[in-house]
């Protein structure tokens, strides 16, 4: 079957020959690099579809085992697999559900389910075609969310947001452009965009109109300004200062967990706490393929390692003065991590000990459901308490 749609956009080099083993990790990164608007879960699902189409299998059990092994390999090679896991796990469940669907062959006298007996090639083609359909539906969900989310932005609104969420950008652009088909004009609003990490270092040059390095969220900021939307960029330390001017807070998420909370980029939790204290509504926009079966109880209950808080001391025999101990210039701290001191003595550097942990730039935090006013999805607007029910619908 010829590949259509977005899956025909990228043909990884390792698909050209059956003698070369399929590399799902490089395929995943190729897909992400080829389309800046592609999210991690959708790229992972596309990679799995390409894996299924390139690897020979003769039974349903072998096909599902191949899918499971490819998913595990992909998760092991991504520093933060939470968002990716939500998409791959849901995709696997979707395929299993499809196998249990009754036969739909016109004029066929056979009964039972697709996965029971019959021509396996037909089963395989059914899985691949439905996998591609799943990908297309996942991509279309962003436009549906934008249609719902723009109704939360009215004339005179000032929106506070952070990061580089594509779905947040879609909502803001939809509000600015309006809906020509529905004869709804754009609204006049302002945006306060919270920049962090390397973004803050280039904040001054950006405000002066000087071209700097490519910043996360910078393209969305530029696109909104071209649409006539006034956008202000602030550092993370100015969130509380900006709140008296803010009407509503809208953020994206890497994952929506079972209790209705979200896992998102580091700093989202403090935005939620400050918005709650200031009495500002805090909305989350996220696709349903980011709903993940996790139930974290706090910040340190996430299934990933993070290198955010590190207590350091000087090397033995070295006395640090106040200037060395308080590094405020953003330079690299050369102290030794306390927990790794014994490992360093044994010749193991702290860098190798924590090489697979997320640093502050890539770290995430958990925002509990009591701070969230609503979750905007392609299915509509959910309260945090309704997330568990939605997960049951998706999975069961």
Coordinates of C-alpha atoms in Angstrom, one line a residue:
X1 CA 0.0 0.0 0.0
X2 CA 1.4 3.4 -1.0
X3 CA 2.0 5.7 1.9
X4 CA 0.0 8.9 1.9
X5 CA -0.3 12.1 3.8
X6 CA 2.4 13.1 6.3
X7 CA 3.9 9.6 6.4
X8 CA 5.1 10.0 2.8
X9 CA 6.9 13.2 3.8
X10 CA 9.9 11.4 5.3
X11 CA 11.5 8.3 4.1
X12 CA 14.3 7.5 6.5
X13 CA 17.5 6.2 4.9
X14 CA 17.2 2.8 6.7
X15 CA 13.9 2.0 4.9
X16 CA 15.5 1.8 1.5
X17 CA 17.0 -1.6 2.1
X18 CA 15.5 -4.7 3.8
X19 CA 19.1 -5.7 4.7
X20 CA 19.5 -2.7 7.0
X21 CA 17.8 -3.0 10.3
X22 CA 15.1 -0.4 11.0
X23 CA 16.4 2.3 13.4
X24 CA 13.3 3.7 15.2
X25 CA 15.3 6.3 17.2
X26 CA 16.9 7.9 14.1
X27 CA 13.6 7.7 12.3
X28 CA 11.9 9.5 15.2
X29 CA 14.5 12.3 15.2
X30 CA 14.3 12.6 11.4
X31 CA 10.6 13.1 11.6
X32 CA 10.9 15.8 14.3
X33 CA 13.7 17.6 12.4
X34 CA 11.6 17.5 9.1
X35 CA 8.5 19.2 10.6
X36 CA 9.0 21.8 13.4
X37 CA 5.2 21.6 14.1
X38 CA 5.3 17.9 14.8
X39 CA 4.8 17.0 18.5
X40 CA 6.8 14.2 20.2
X41 CA 3.8 11.8 20.6
X42 CA 2.8 12.1 17.0
X43 CA 6.4 11.7 15.8
X44 CA 6.6 8.6 17.9
X45 CA 3.4 7.2 16.5
X46 CA 4.5 7.9 13.0
X47 CA 7.8 6.1 13.7
X48 CA 5.9 3.1 15.0
X49 CA 3.8 3.0 11.8
X50 CA 6.9 3.2 9.7
X51 CA 8.4 0.4 11.8
X52 CA 5.4 -1.8 11.2
X53 CA 5.4 -1.2 7.5
X54 CA 9.1 -1.9 7.1
X55 CA 9.5 -5.0 9.3
X56 CA 8.2 -8.3 8.1
X57 CA 5.9 -10.2 10.5
X58 CA 3.7 -13.2 9.9
X59 CA 1.4 -13.3 13.0
X60 CA -0.6 -10.8 15.0
X61 CA 1.4 -11.8 18.2
X62 CA 4.7 -11.1 16.4
X63 CA 3.4 -7.7 15.2
X64 CA 2.4 -6.6 18.6
X65 CA 5.7 -7.9 20.1
X66 CA 7.6 -5.8 17.4
X67 CA 5.5 -2.8 18.4
X68 CA 6.2 -3.3 22.1
X69 CA 10.0 -3.7 21.6
X70 CA 10.2 -0.7 19.3
X71 CA 8.3 1.4 21.8
X72 CA 10.6 0.3 24.7
X73 CA 13.7 1.2 22.6
X74 CA 12.4 4.6 21.8
X75 CA 11.5 5.4 25.4
X76 CA 15.0 4.4 26.5
X77 CA 16.7 6.8 24.1
X78 CA 14.6 9.9 25.0
X79 CA 15.6 11.9 28.1
X80 CA 12.0 12.8 29.0
X81 CA 9.7 10.1 27.6
X82 CA 6.5 11.2 29.4
X83 CA 4.9 13.0 26.4
X84 CA 6.2 10.3 24.0
X85 CA 4.8 7.5 26.2
X86 CA 1.3 9.0 26.2
X87 CA 1.2 8.8 22.4
X88 CA 2.9 5.4 22.0
X89 CA 0.8 3.7 24.8
X90 CA -2.4 5.0 23.4
X91 CA -1.5 3.9 19.9
X92 CA -0.8 0.4 21.0
X93 CA -4.1 0.3 22.8
X94 CA -5.8 1.6 19.7
X95 CA -4.3 -1.2 17.5
X96 CA -5.4 -3.8 20.0
X97 CA -8.9 -2.4 20.0
X98 CA -8.9 -2.5 16.2
X99 CA -8.0 -6.2 16.3
X100 CA -11.0 -6.9 18.4
X101 CA -13.4 -5.1 16.1
X102 CA -16.0 -7.3 14.3
X103 CA -15.2 -8.1 10.7
X104 CA -16.6 -5.5 8.3
X105 CA -16.2 -7.3 5.0
X106 CA -19.2 -6.9 2.7
X107 CA -20.7 -10.2 1.6
X108 CA -18.5 -12.2 4.0
X109 CA -20.2 -15.1 5.8
X110 CA -17.4 -15.4 8.4
X111 CA -18.0 -14.2 11.9
X112 CA -15.8 -13.3 14.8
X113 CA -13.1 -10.6 15.0
X114 CA -10.5 -9.3 12.7
X115 CA -7.7 -10.8 14.7
X116 CA -9.1 -14.3 14.7
X117 CA -8.2 -16.3 11.6
X118 CA -8.4 -15.0 8.1
X119 CA -5.7 -13.6 5.9
X120 CA -2.9 -12.0 8.0
X121 CA -1.9 -9.7 5.2
X122 CA -5.4 -8.2 5.3
X123 CA -5.0 -7.8 9.1
X124 CA -1.6 -6.1 8.6
X125 CA -2.9 -3.7 6.0
X126 CA -5.8 -2.9 8.3
X127 CA -3.5 -2.1 11.2
X128 CA -1.3 0.2 9.0
X129 CA -4.2 2.0 7.4
X130 CA -5.8 2.6 10.8
X131 CA -2.4 3.7 12.2
X132 CA -2.1 6.3 9.6
X133 CA -5.7 7.4 10.2
X134 CA -4.8 7.7 13.9
X135 CA -1.8 10.0 13.1
X136 CA -3.9 12.3 10.9
X137 CA -6.6 12.6 13.6
X138 CA -4.0 13.4 16.2
X139 CA -2.6 16.2 14.0
X140 CA -6.0 17.6 13.3
X141 CA -6.7 17.8 17.0
X142 CA -4.7 21.0 17.3
X143 CA -7.0 23.0 15.1
X144 CA -10.0 21.7 17.0
X145 CA -8.5 22.9 20.3
X146 CA -7.7 26.3 18.7
X147 CA -11.4 26.6 17.8
X148 CA -12.5 25.9 21.4
X149 CA -9.7 27.8 23.1
X150 CA -10.1 31.1 21.3
X151 CA -13.5 31.6 23.0
X152 CA -11.6 32.0 26.3
X153 CA -9.9 35.1 24.9
X154 CA -12.0 38.3 24.6
X155 CA -11.4 41.9 23.7
X156 CA -9.2 43.6 26.2
X157 CA -7.8 40.3 27.6
X158 CA -4.2 40.0 28.6
X159 CA -2.9 36.4 28.4
X160 CA 0.0 35.1 30.3
X161 CA 1.8 32.0 28.9
X162 CA 5.2 30.3 28.8
X163 CA 7.4 28.0 26.8
X164 CA 6.9 27.1 23.2
X165 CA 3.7 25.0 23.1
X166 CA 2.5 24.7 19.6
X167 CA -1.1 24.3 20.6
X168 CA -1.0 27.4 22.8
X169 CA 0.4 29.3 19.7
X170 CA -2.5 27.8 17.6
X171 CA -5.1 29.1 20.1
X172 CA -3.6 32.6 20.2
X173 CA -3.3 32.8 16.5
X174 CA -6.9 31.6 16.1
X175 CA -8.1 34.3 18.5
X176 CA -6.2 37.0 16.6
X177 CA -7.3 35.8 13.1
X178 CA -10.9 34.9 14.0
X179 CA -13.0 32.4 12.0
X180 CA -13.7 33.6 8.4
X181 CA -16.0 30.6 7.8
X182 CA -18.1 31.4 10.8
X183 CA -17.9 35.1 10.1
X184 CA -16.2 35.8 13.4
X185 CA -13.6 38.5 13.5
X186 CA -10.4 38.4 15.5
X187 CA -10.3 39.8 19.0
X188 CA -7.9 42.5 20.4
X189 CA -5.8 41.1 23.2
X190 CA -2.3 41.3 24.6
X191 CA 0.1 38.5 25.5
X192 CA 2.8 38.3 28.2
X193 CA 5.2 35.6 27.3
X194 CA 7.5 34.1 30.0
X195 CA 10.9 33.3 28.7
X196 CA 13.4 31.2 30.6
X197 CA 16.9 29.7 30.5
X198 CA 18.9 30.9 27.5
X199 CA 15.8 32.9 26.4
X200 CA 16.3 35.3 29.4
X201 CA 19.9 35.9 28.4
X202 CA 18.8 37.2 25.0
X203 CA 15.8 39.1 26.4
X204 CA 17.3 42.6 26.2
X205 CA 18.5 42.2 22.6
X206 CA 15.1 40.8 21.6
X207 CA 13.3 43.8 23.0
X208 CA 15.7 46.1 21.3
X209 CA 14.9 44.5 18.0
X210 CA 18.3 42.9 17.6
X211 CA 18.4 39.5 16.0
X212 CA 19.7 37.0 18.6
X213 CA 19.8 33.2 18.8
X214 CA 16.8 31.1 18.0
X215 CA 14.6 31.0 21.2
X216 CA 12.0 28.6 22.3
X217 CA 8.6 30.2 21.5
X218 CA 10.3 33.1 19.6
X219 CA 8.6 32.1 16.3
X220 CA 5.2 32.2 17.9
X221 CA 6.0 35.6 19.4
X222 CA 7.1 36.9 16.1
X223 CA 4.0 35.5 14.3
X224 CA 1.6 37.1 16.9
X225 CA 3.3 40.5 16.5
X226 CA 2.9 40.2 12.7
X227 CA -0.8 39.7 13.3
X228 CA -0.9 42.9 15.3
X229 CA -1.0 41.3 18.7
X230 CA 1.1 43.2 21.3
X231 CA 3.4 40.8 23.0
X232 CA 5.7 41.5 25.9
X233 CA 8.4 39.0 27.0
X234 CA 9.5 38.8 30.6
X235 CA 11.9 36.6 32.6
X236 CA 10.5 33.9 35.0
X237 CA 11.3 36.1 38.0
X238 CA 8.8 38.7 36.8
X239 CA 5.7 36.4 36.8
X240 CA 4.3 37.7 40.1
X241 CA 5.0 41.3 39.1
X242 CA 3.1 40.9 35.8
X243 CA 0.0 39.3 37.3
X244 CA -2.0 42.5 38.1
X245 CA -2.1 43.1 34.4
X246 CA -3.0 39.5 33.5
X247 CA -6.6 38.5 32.8
X248 CA -6.1 34.7 32.2
X249 CA -3.2 32.2 32.1
X250 CA -3.0 29.6 29.3
X251 CA -0.3 27.0 29.2
X252 CA 0.5 23.8 27.3
X253 CA 1.4 20.4 28.8
X254 CA 3.7 17.5 28.0
X255 CA 1.3 15.2 29.8
X256 CA -2.1 15.3 31.5
X257 CA -2.1 12.7 34.4
X258 CA -4.9 10.7 35.9
X259 CA -5.8 13.0 38.7
X260 CA -6.3 16.0 36.4
X261 CA -2.9 17.6 37.0
X262 CA -0.3 18.3 34.3
X263 CA 3.4 17.7 33.7
X264 CA 4.9 20.7 31.8
X265 CA 8.1 22.7 31.5
X266 CA 9.8 23.8 34.7
X267 CA 8.2 27.0 36.0
X268 CA 4.6 26.1 35.1
X269 CA 3.8 25.0 38.7
X270 CA 4.9 28.3 40.2
X271 CA 2.8 30.1 37.6
X272 CA -0.2 28.1 38.7
X273 CA 0.4 28.8 42.4
X274 CA 0.8 32.6 41.7
X275 CA -2.3 32.6 39.5
X276 CA -4.3 30.9 42.2
X277 CA -3.1 33.4 44.8
X278 CA -4.0 36.3 42.5
X279 CA -7.4 34.9 41.6
X280 CA -6.6 34.5 37.9
X281 CA -8.0 31.6 35.9
X282 CA -5.4 29.0 34.8
X283 CA -6.3 27.0 31.7
X284 CA -4.4 24.1 30.1
X285 CA -4.6 23.3 26.4
X286 CA -3.6 19.7 25.4
X287 CA -4.4 17.1 22.9
X288 CA -6.0 13.9 24.2
X289 CA -3.0 11.8 23.0
X290 CA -1.1 13.5 25.8
X291 CA -3.3 12.0 28.4
X292 CA -1.0 9.6 30.3
X293 CA -1.7 6.9 32.8
X294 CA 0.4 8.3 35.7
X295 CA -0.7 9.4 39.1
X296 CA 2.1 11.5 40.6
X297 CA 1.7 12.6 44.2
X298 CA 4.2 15.4 44.0
X299 CA 7.2 17.0 42.3
X300 CA 9.5 14.1 43.1
X301 CA 7.1 11.3 42.1
X302 CA 7.7 11.6 38.3
X303 CA 9.1 8.6 36.4
X304 CA 12.1 10.5 35.1
X305 CA 15.4 11.7 36.6
X306 CA 16.0 15.4 36.9
X307 CA 19.1 17.4 37.8
X308 CA 17.5 20.6 39.1
X309 CA 18.6 20.8 42.8
X310 CA 22.2 19.9 43.4
X311 CA 23.9 20.6 46.7
X312 CA 27.6 21.2 46.1
X313 CA 30.7 21.6 48.2
X314 CA 34.3 22.5 47.4
X315 CA 36.9 19.8 47.0
X316 CA 38.6 18.7 50.2
X317 CA 41.2 21.1 51.3
X318 CA 39.8 23.9 49.1
X319 CA 38.3 26.9 50.8
X320 CA 35.8 28.9 48.7
X321 CA 35.3 32.6 49.4
X322 CA 31.9 34.3 49.1
X323 CA 32.6 35.3 45.5
X324 CA 33.2 31.7 44.5
X325 CA 30.3 30.3 46.5
X326 CA 27.7 32.7 45.0
X327 CA 27.9 32.4 41.3
X328 CA 25.3 34.8 39.9
X329 CA 26.8 35.3 36.5
X330 CA 25.1 32.1 35.1
X331 CA 28.5 30.3 34.8
X332 CA 29.0 26.6 35.4
X333 CA 29.3 25.7 39.0
X334 CA 32.5 23.8 39.5
X335 CA 31.7 22.4 43.0
X336 CA 31.2 18.7 43.6
X337 CA 27.7 17.3 44.1
X338 CA 27.4 16.1 47.7
X339 CA 25.6 12.9 46.8
X340 CA 28.4 11.9 44.3
X341 CA 31.3 12.8 46.5
X342 CA 32.2 9.2 47.2
X343 CA 31.9 8.3 43.5
X344 CA 34.2 11.1 42.6
X345 CA 36.8 9.8 45.0
X346 CA 36.6 6.4 43.2
X347 CA 37.4 8.1 39.9
X348 CA 33.8 8.4 38.6
X349 CA 33.0 11.9 37.5
X350 CA 29.7 13.5 38.5
X351 CA 29.0 14.1 34.8
X352 CA 29.0 10.4 34.0
X353 CA 26.9 9.6 37.1
X354 CA 24.1 11.9 36.1
X355 CA 24.5 12.0 32.3
X356 CA 21.0 10.8 31.6
X357 CA 19.2 13.2 33.9
X358 CA 17.3 16.3 32.7
X359 CA 19.0 19.6 33.6
X360 CA 17.0 22.8 34.4
X361 CA 16.7 23.6 30.7
X362 CA 14.9 20.4 29.9
X363 CA 13.3 19.8 33.3
X364 CA 9.5 19.6 34.0
X365 CA 7.3 20.0 37.0
X366 CA 3.9 18.8 38.2
X367 CA 1.0 21.2 38.5
X368 CA -1.7 19.7 40.7
X369 CA -5.4 19.8 39.7
X370 CA -6.5 22.2 42.4
X371 CA -4.6 25.0 40.6
X372 CA -6.2 24.3 37.2
X373 CA -9.5 26.0 36.1
X374 CA -10.0 23.8 33.0
X375 CA -8.4 21.6 30.4
X376 CA -9.2 22.5 26.8
X377 CA -9.0 19.4 24.4
X378 CA -10.3 18.6 21.0
X379 CA -13.3 16.9 22.7
X380 CA -14.2 20.1 24.5
X381 CA -13.4 21.7 27.9
X382 CA -12.8 19.3 30.8
X383 CA -12.6 20.0 34.5
X384 CA -9.6 18.3 36.1
X385 CA -11.8 15.9 37.9
X386 CA -13.2 14.7 34.5
X387 CA -9.8 13.6 33.3
X388 CA -10.0 10.1 34.9
X389 CA -13.3 9.5 33.2
X390 CA -11.9 10.6 29.9
X391 CA -9.0 8.2 30.3
X392 CA -11.4 5.4 30.9
X393 CA -13.2 6.3 27.7
X394 CA -10.0 6.3 25.8
X395 CA -8.5 3.1 27.2
X396 CA -11.5 1.0 27.9

